[in-house]
Short mmCIF file of N, CA and C in Angstrom, two decimals:
data_model
loop_
_atom_site.label_atom_id
_atom_site.label_comp_id
_atom_site.label_asym_id
_atom_site.label_seq_id
_atom_site.Cartn_x
_atom_site.Cartn_y
_atom_site.Cartn_z
N MET V 1 17.13 -2.38 -7.18
CA MET V 1 17.72 -1.60 -8.05
C MET V 1 19.01 -2.53 -8.48
N ASP V 2 19.30 -2.74 -9.73
CA ASP V 2 20.36 -3.56 -9.91
C ASP V 2 21.72 -3.17 -10.00
N GLU V 3 22.71 -3.91 -10.16
CA GLU V 3 24.13 -3.51 -9.76
C GLU V 3 24.62 -2.72 -11.07
N LEU V 4 23.86 -2.74 -12.23
CA LEU V 4 24.48 -1.63 -13.34
C LEU V 4 23.91 -0.45 -13.05
N SER V 5 22.32 -0.13 -12.14
CA SER V 5 21.92 1.05 -11.70
C SER V 5 22.93 1.68 -10.78
N TRP V 6 22.77 0.77 -9.70
CA TRP V 6 23.93 1.30 -8.41
C TRP V 6 25.34 1.77 -9.11
N GLY V 7 26.10 1.03 -9.81
CA GLY V 7 27.33 1.28 -10.36
C GLY V 7 27.30 3.23 -10.63
N LYS V 8 26.11 3.22 -11.62
CA LYS V 8 25.90 4.71 -12.09
C LYS V 8 25.58 5.69 -11.14
N LEU V 9 25.40 5.18 -9.80
CA LEU V 9 25.37 6.07 -8.46
C LEU V 9 26.27 6.52 -8.20
N ALA V 10 27.26 5.85 -8.18
CA ALA V 10 28.60 6.09 -7.66
C ALA V 10 29.15 7.28 -7.89
N HIS V 11 29.62 8.13 -6.71
CA HIS V 11 30.15 9.16 -6.95
C HIS V 11 29.22 10.47 -7.27
N TYR V 12 27.86 10.16 -7.38
CA TYR V 12 26.94 11.54 -7.80
C TYR V 12 26.50 11.82 -6.25
N GLU V 13 25.99 13.43 -6.10
CA GLU V 13 25.55 13.79 -5.22
C GLU V 13 24.02 13.19 -5.02
N ILE V 14 23.89 12.47 -3.77
CA ILE V 14 22.74 11.81 -3.43
C ILE V 14 22.11 12.73 -2.06
N GLN V 15 20.81 12.48 -1.88
CA GLN V 15 20.56 12.91 -0.66
C GLN V 15 19.47 11.84 0.13
N CYS V 16 19.89 11.72 1.25
CA CYS V 16 19.54 10.64 2.41
C CYS V 16 18.31 11.15 3.19
N LEU V 17 16.82 10.87 3.26
CA LEU V 17 16.14 11.33 4.49
C LEU V 17 16.63 10.84 5.70
N MET V 18 17.23 11.14 6.83
CA MET V 18 17.29 10.70 7.89
C MET V 18 16.72 11.56 8.76
N ASN V 19 17.44 12.82 8.98
CA ASN V 19 17.01 14.18 8.96
C ASN V 19 17.82 14.90 7.81
N LEU V 20 17.76 14.36 6.79
CA LEU V 20 18.15 14.87 5.35
C LEU V 20 19.92 15.18 5.90
N ALA V 21 20.47 14.30 5.11
CA ALA V 21 22.26 14.46 4.93
C ALA V 21 22.06 14.22 3.35
N ASN V 22 23.25 15.02 2.86
CA ASN V 22 23.50 14.69 1.60
C ASN V 22 25.11 15.17 1.30
N ARG V 23 25.46 14.47 0.40
CA ARG V 23 26.77 14.83 -0.63
C ARG V 23 26.97 13.99 -1.53
N GLU V 24 28.43 13.20 -1.28
CA GLU V 24 28.72 12.31 -2.45
C GLU V 24 28.54 10.91 -1.83
N LEU V 25 28.23 10.03 -2.51
CA LEU V 25 28.27 8.57 -2.51
C LEU V 25 29.28 8.15 -3.03
N LYS V 26 30.11 7.21 -1.78
CA LYS V 26 31.57 6.73 -2.42
C LYS V 26 31.37 5.39 -2.41
N GLY V 27 30.41 4.68 -2.17
CA GLY V 27 30.75 3.38 -2.07
C GLY V 27 29.07 2.66 -1.52
N PHE V 28 28.82 1.36 -1.43
CA PHE V 28 27.76 0.78 -1.14
C PHE V 28 28.04 -0.78 -1.39
N ASP V 29 27.18 -1.56 -0.88
CA ASP V 29 27.59 -3.13 -0.89
C ASP V 29 26.10 -3.67 -0.96
N GLN V 30 26.04 -5.30 -1.18
CA GLN V 30 24.67 -5.71 -1.64
C GLN V 30 23.62 -5.46 -0.55
N THR V 31 24.01 -5.20 0.64
CA THR V 31 22.98 -5.13 1.52
C THR V 31 22.79 -3.64 1.50
N CYS V 32 23.14 -2.84 1.18
CA CYS V 32 22.77 -1.30 0.83
C CYS V 32 23.26 -0.49 1.65
N THR V 33 24.52 -0.77 2.20
CA THR V 33 24.88 -0.15 3.18
C THR V 33 25.84 0.92 2.43
N LEU V 34 25.83 2.22 2.71
CA LEU V 34 26.34 3.57 1.87
C LEU V 34 27.08 4.21 2.77
N ILE V 35 28.17 4.35 1.73
CA ILE V 35 29.44 5.47 2.64
C ILE V 35 29.12 6.48 1.75
N LEU V 36 28.95 7.69 2.54
CA LEU V 36 28.92 8.97 1.96
C LEU V 36 30.10 10.21 2.41
N LYS V 37 30.65 10.62 1.47
CA LYS V 37 31.62 11.34 1.63
C LYS V 37 31.29 12.83 1.63
N LYS V 38 31.55 13.90 2.66
CA LYS V 38 31.31 15.06 2.73
C LYS V 38 30.14 15.29 3.11
N ALA V 39 29.48 14.08 4.12
CA ALA V 39 27.96 14.07 4.55
C ALA V 39 27.63 15.51 5.35
N VAL V 40 26.41 15.80 5.09
CA VAL V 40 25.74 17.00 5.69
C VAL V 40 24.63 16.75 6.70
N GLU V 41 24.26 17.04 7.41
CA GLU V 41 23.02 16.83 7.92
C GLU V 41 22.29 18.15 8.15
N ARG V 42 21.16 18.08 7.84
CA ARG V 42 20.16 19.49 7.12
C ARG V 42 19.09 18.84 8.04
N ILE V 43 19.25 19.74 9.27
CA ILE V 43 18.44 20.18 10.17
C ILE V 43 17.34 21.07 10.34
N ILE V 44 16.01 20.83 9.88
CA ILE V 44 15.17 21.68 9.62
C ILE V 44 13.92 21.79 10.73
N GLN V 45 13.59 22.85 10.99
CA GLN V 45 12.91 22.81 12.44
C GLN V 45 11.38 23.96 11.79
N LYS V 46 10.63 23.80 13.01
CA LYS V 46 9.19 24.41 12.68
C LYS V 46 9.58 25.89 12.79
N THR V 47 10.34 26.47 13.85
CA THR V 47 10.35 27.70 14.13
C THR V 47 12.00 28.31 13.88
N ASP V 48 12.70 27.27 14.03
CA ASP V 48 14.26 27.99 14.16
C ASP V 48 14.95 27.80 12.58
N VAL V 49 15.71 28.76 12.31
CA VAL V 49 16.32 28.64 11.09
C VAL V 49 16.72 27.19 10.46
N THR V 50 16.91 26.78 9.31
CA THR V 50 17.53 25.51 9.00
C THR V 50 19.14 25.53 9.21
N GLU V 51 19.79 24.44 9.90
CA GLU V 51 21.12 24.21 9.93
C GLU V 51 21.79 22.96 9.30
N ASP V 52 23.01 23.47 8.57
CA ASP V 52 23.62 22.47 7.93
C ASP V 52 24.89 21.91 9.22
N VAL V 53 24.74 20.82 9.42
CA VAL V 53 25.89 20.36 10.59
C VAL V 53 26.79 19.48 9.65
N PRO V 54 28.25 19.80 9.33
CA PRO V 54 29.03 19.02 8.88
C PRO V 54 29.51 17.45 9.86
N LEU V 55 29.15 16.34 8.59
CA LEU V 55 29.47 14.92 9.07
C LEU V 55 30.84 14.25 8.48
N GLY V 56 30.92 14.92 7.53
CA GLY V 56 32.29 13.99 6.97
C GLY V 56 32.20 13.05 6.45
N LEU V 57 32.88 11.76 6.54
CA LEU V 57 32.92 10.64 6.26
C LEU V 57 31.34 9.77 6.84
N TYR V 58 30.99 9.22 6.58
CA TYR V 58 29.49 8.89 7.07
C TYR V 58 29.20 7.34 6.69
N ILE V 59 28.49 6.44 7.31
CA ILE V 59 28.51 5.25 6.66
C ILE V 59 26.91 5.12 7.45
N ILE V 60 26.06 4.54 6.70
CA ILE V 60 24.34 4.44 6.78
C ILE V 60 24.18 2.64 6.59
N ARG V 61 24.44 1.78 7.65
CA ARG V 61 23.60 0.32 7.94
C ARG V 61 22.43 0.20 6.70
N GLY V 62 22.78 -0.72 5.64
CA GLY V 62 21.52 -1.21 4.43
C GLY V 62 20.30 -1.20 5.32
N SER V 63 20.35 -1.83 6.32
CA SER V 63 18.89 -2.18 6.91
C SER V 63 18.31 -0.78 7.33
N ASP V 64 18.82 0.18 7.16
CA ASP V 64 18.41 1.67 7.51
C ASP V 64 18.08 2.15 6.27
N VAL V 65 18.02 1.66 5.28
CA VAL V 65 18.16 2.50 3.84
C VAL V 65 16.67 1.96 3.37
N ALA V 66 16.13 2.99 2.67
CA ALA V 66 14.70 2.58 2.19
C ALA V 66 14.75 2.83 0.81
N VAL V 67 15.40 3.99 0.05
CA VAL V 67 15.46 4.87 -1.05
C VAL V 67 16.77 5.39 -1.29
N VAL V 68 17.41 5.15 -2.33
CA VAL V 68 18.49 6.22 -2.68
C VAL V 68 18.29 6.89 -4.15
N GLY V 69 18.45 8.15 -4.39
CA GLY V 69 18.13 9.01 -5.34
C GLY V 69 19.13 10.06 -5.65
N GLU V 70 19.35 10.61 -6.97
CA GLU V 70 20.35 11.68 -6.82
C GLU V 70 19.73 12.92 -6.65
N LEU V 71 20.53 13.90 -6.06
CA LEU V 71 20.31 15.12 -5.82
C LEU V 71 20.62 15.77 -7.01
N ASP V 72 19.64 16.85 -7.29
CA ASP V 72 20.08 18.03 -8.24
C ASP V 72 20.34 19.06 -7.54
N ALA V 73 21.87 19.06 -7.82
CA ALA V 73 22.71 20.26 -7.03
C ALA V 73 22.22 21.67 -7.37
N GLU V 74 22.12 21.86 -8.61
CA GLU V 74 21.74 23.39 -8.87
C GLU V 74 20.26 23.75 -8.35
N ARG V 75 19.33 22.91 -8.24
CA ARG V 75 17.91 23.17 -7.96
C ARG V 75 18.25 23.31 -6.24
N ASP V 76 19.28 22.40 -5.41
CA ASP V 76 19.36 22.24 -3.78
C ASP V 76 19.81 23.77 -4.00
N ASP V 77 20.86 24.20 -4.57
CA ASP V 77 21.52 25.32 -4.22
C ASP V 77 20.69 26.54 -4.66
N GLU V 78 19.30 26.47 -5.78
CA GLU V 78 18.52 27.58 -5.41
C GLU V 78 17.40 27.75 -4.36
N ILE V 79 17.47 26.62 -3.46
CA ILE V 79 16.55 26.82 -2.25
C ILE V 79 17.08 27.81 -1.17
N ASP V 80 16.34 28.69 -0.66
CA ASP V 80 16.94 29.27 0.75
C ASP V 80 16.33 28.74 1.84
N TRP V 81 17.31 27.94 1.86
CA TRP V 81 16.89 26.93 3.33
C TRP V 81 16.67 27.60 4.41
N GLU V 82 17.05 28.85 4.57
CA GLU V 82 16.95 29.63 6.15
C GLU V 82 15.36 29.65 5.88
N GLN V 83 14.68 29.76 4.67
CA GLN V 83 13.31 30.31 5.07
C GLN V 83 12.39 28.97 4.88
N VAL V 84 12.85 27.63 4.91
CA VAL V 84 12.28 26.45 4.83
C VAL V 84 11.98 26.04 6.35
N HIS V 85 11.10 25.74 6.57
CA HIS V 85 10.49 24.99 7.97
C HIS V 85 9.22 24.13 8.21
N ALA V 86 9.64 23.23 9.01
CA ALA V 86 8.39 21.81 9.14
C ALA V 86 8.58 21.17 10.26
N GLU V 87 7.41 20.49 10.12
CA GLU V 87 7.15 19.75 11.67
C GLU V 87 8.33 18.80 11.60
N PRO V 88 8.99 18.04 12.61
CA PRO V 88 9.71 17.09 12.61
C PRO V 88 9.37 15.59 11.98
N MET V 89 9.81 15.15 11.48
CA MET V 89 9.85 13.79 10.60
C MET V 89 9.20 12.88 11.90
N ARG V 90 8.36 11.96 12.01
CA ARG V 90 8.07 10.93 12.76
C ARG V 90 9.22 9.61 12.97
N GLY V 91 9.35 9.30 14.07
CA GLY V 91 9.92 7.94 13.94
C GLY V 91 9.10 6.94 13.54
N MET V 92 9.74 6.04 12.55
CA MET V 92 9.41 4.83 12.01
C MET V 92 8.55 4.00 13.19
N GLY V 93 9.13 3.45 14.17
CA GLY V 93 8.56 2.83 15.22
C GLY V 93 8.81 1.26 14.71
N ALA V 94 8.27 0.47 15.58
CA ALA V 94 8.16 -0.76 15.51
C ALA V 94 6.82 -1.25 14.73
N VAL V 95 6.57 -1.90 13.78
CA VAL V 95 5.33 -2.51 13.38
C VAL V 95 4.77 -3.57 14.00
N GLU V 96 3.41 -3.89 14.45
CA GLU V 96 3.01 -4.79 15.58
C GLU V 96 2.29 -5.76 14.21
#
């Protein structure tokens, strides 16, 4: 993504797939390190109710970032997250 595109993302709500954290992108650098404001970890489980855990200000190292995209807040609000269930995401692991 070029600098102009990154600049357009500043202060937008985004979604980061870690175990799903989302909220406001406050800053970034040339190595793709992200600073998130009002970050929330959304824990989606196979059998239990989805849980949102507030994290506050959160920094993600650029080496751990693969993709950044904008979150459609209206669509996100329409989802009944208590009814969403899924298998845990597999770890990336080392590639040989």
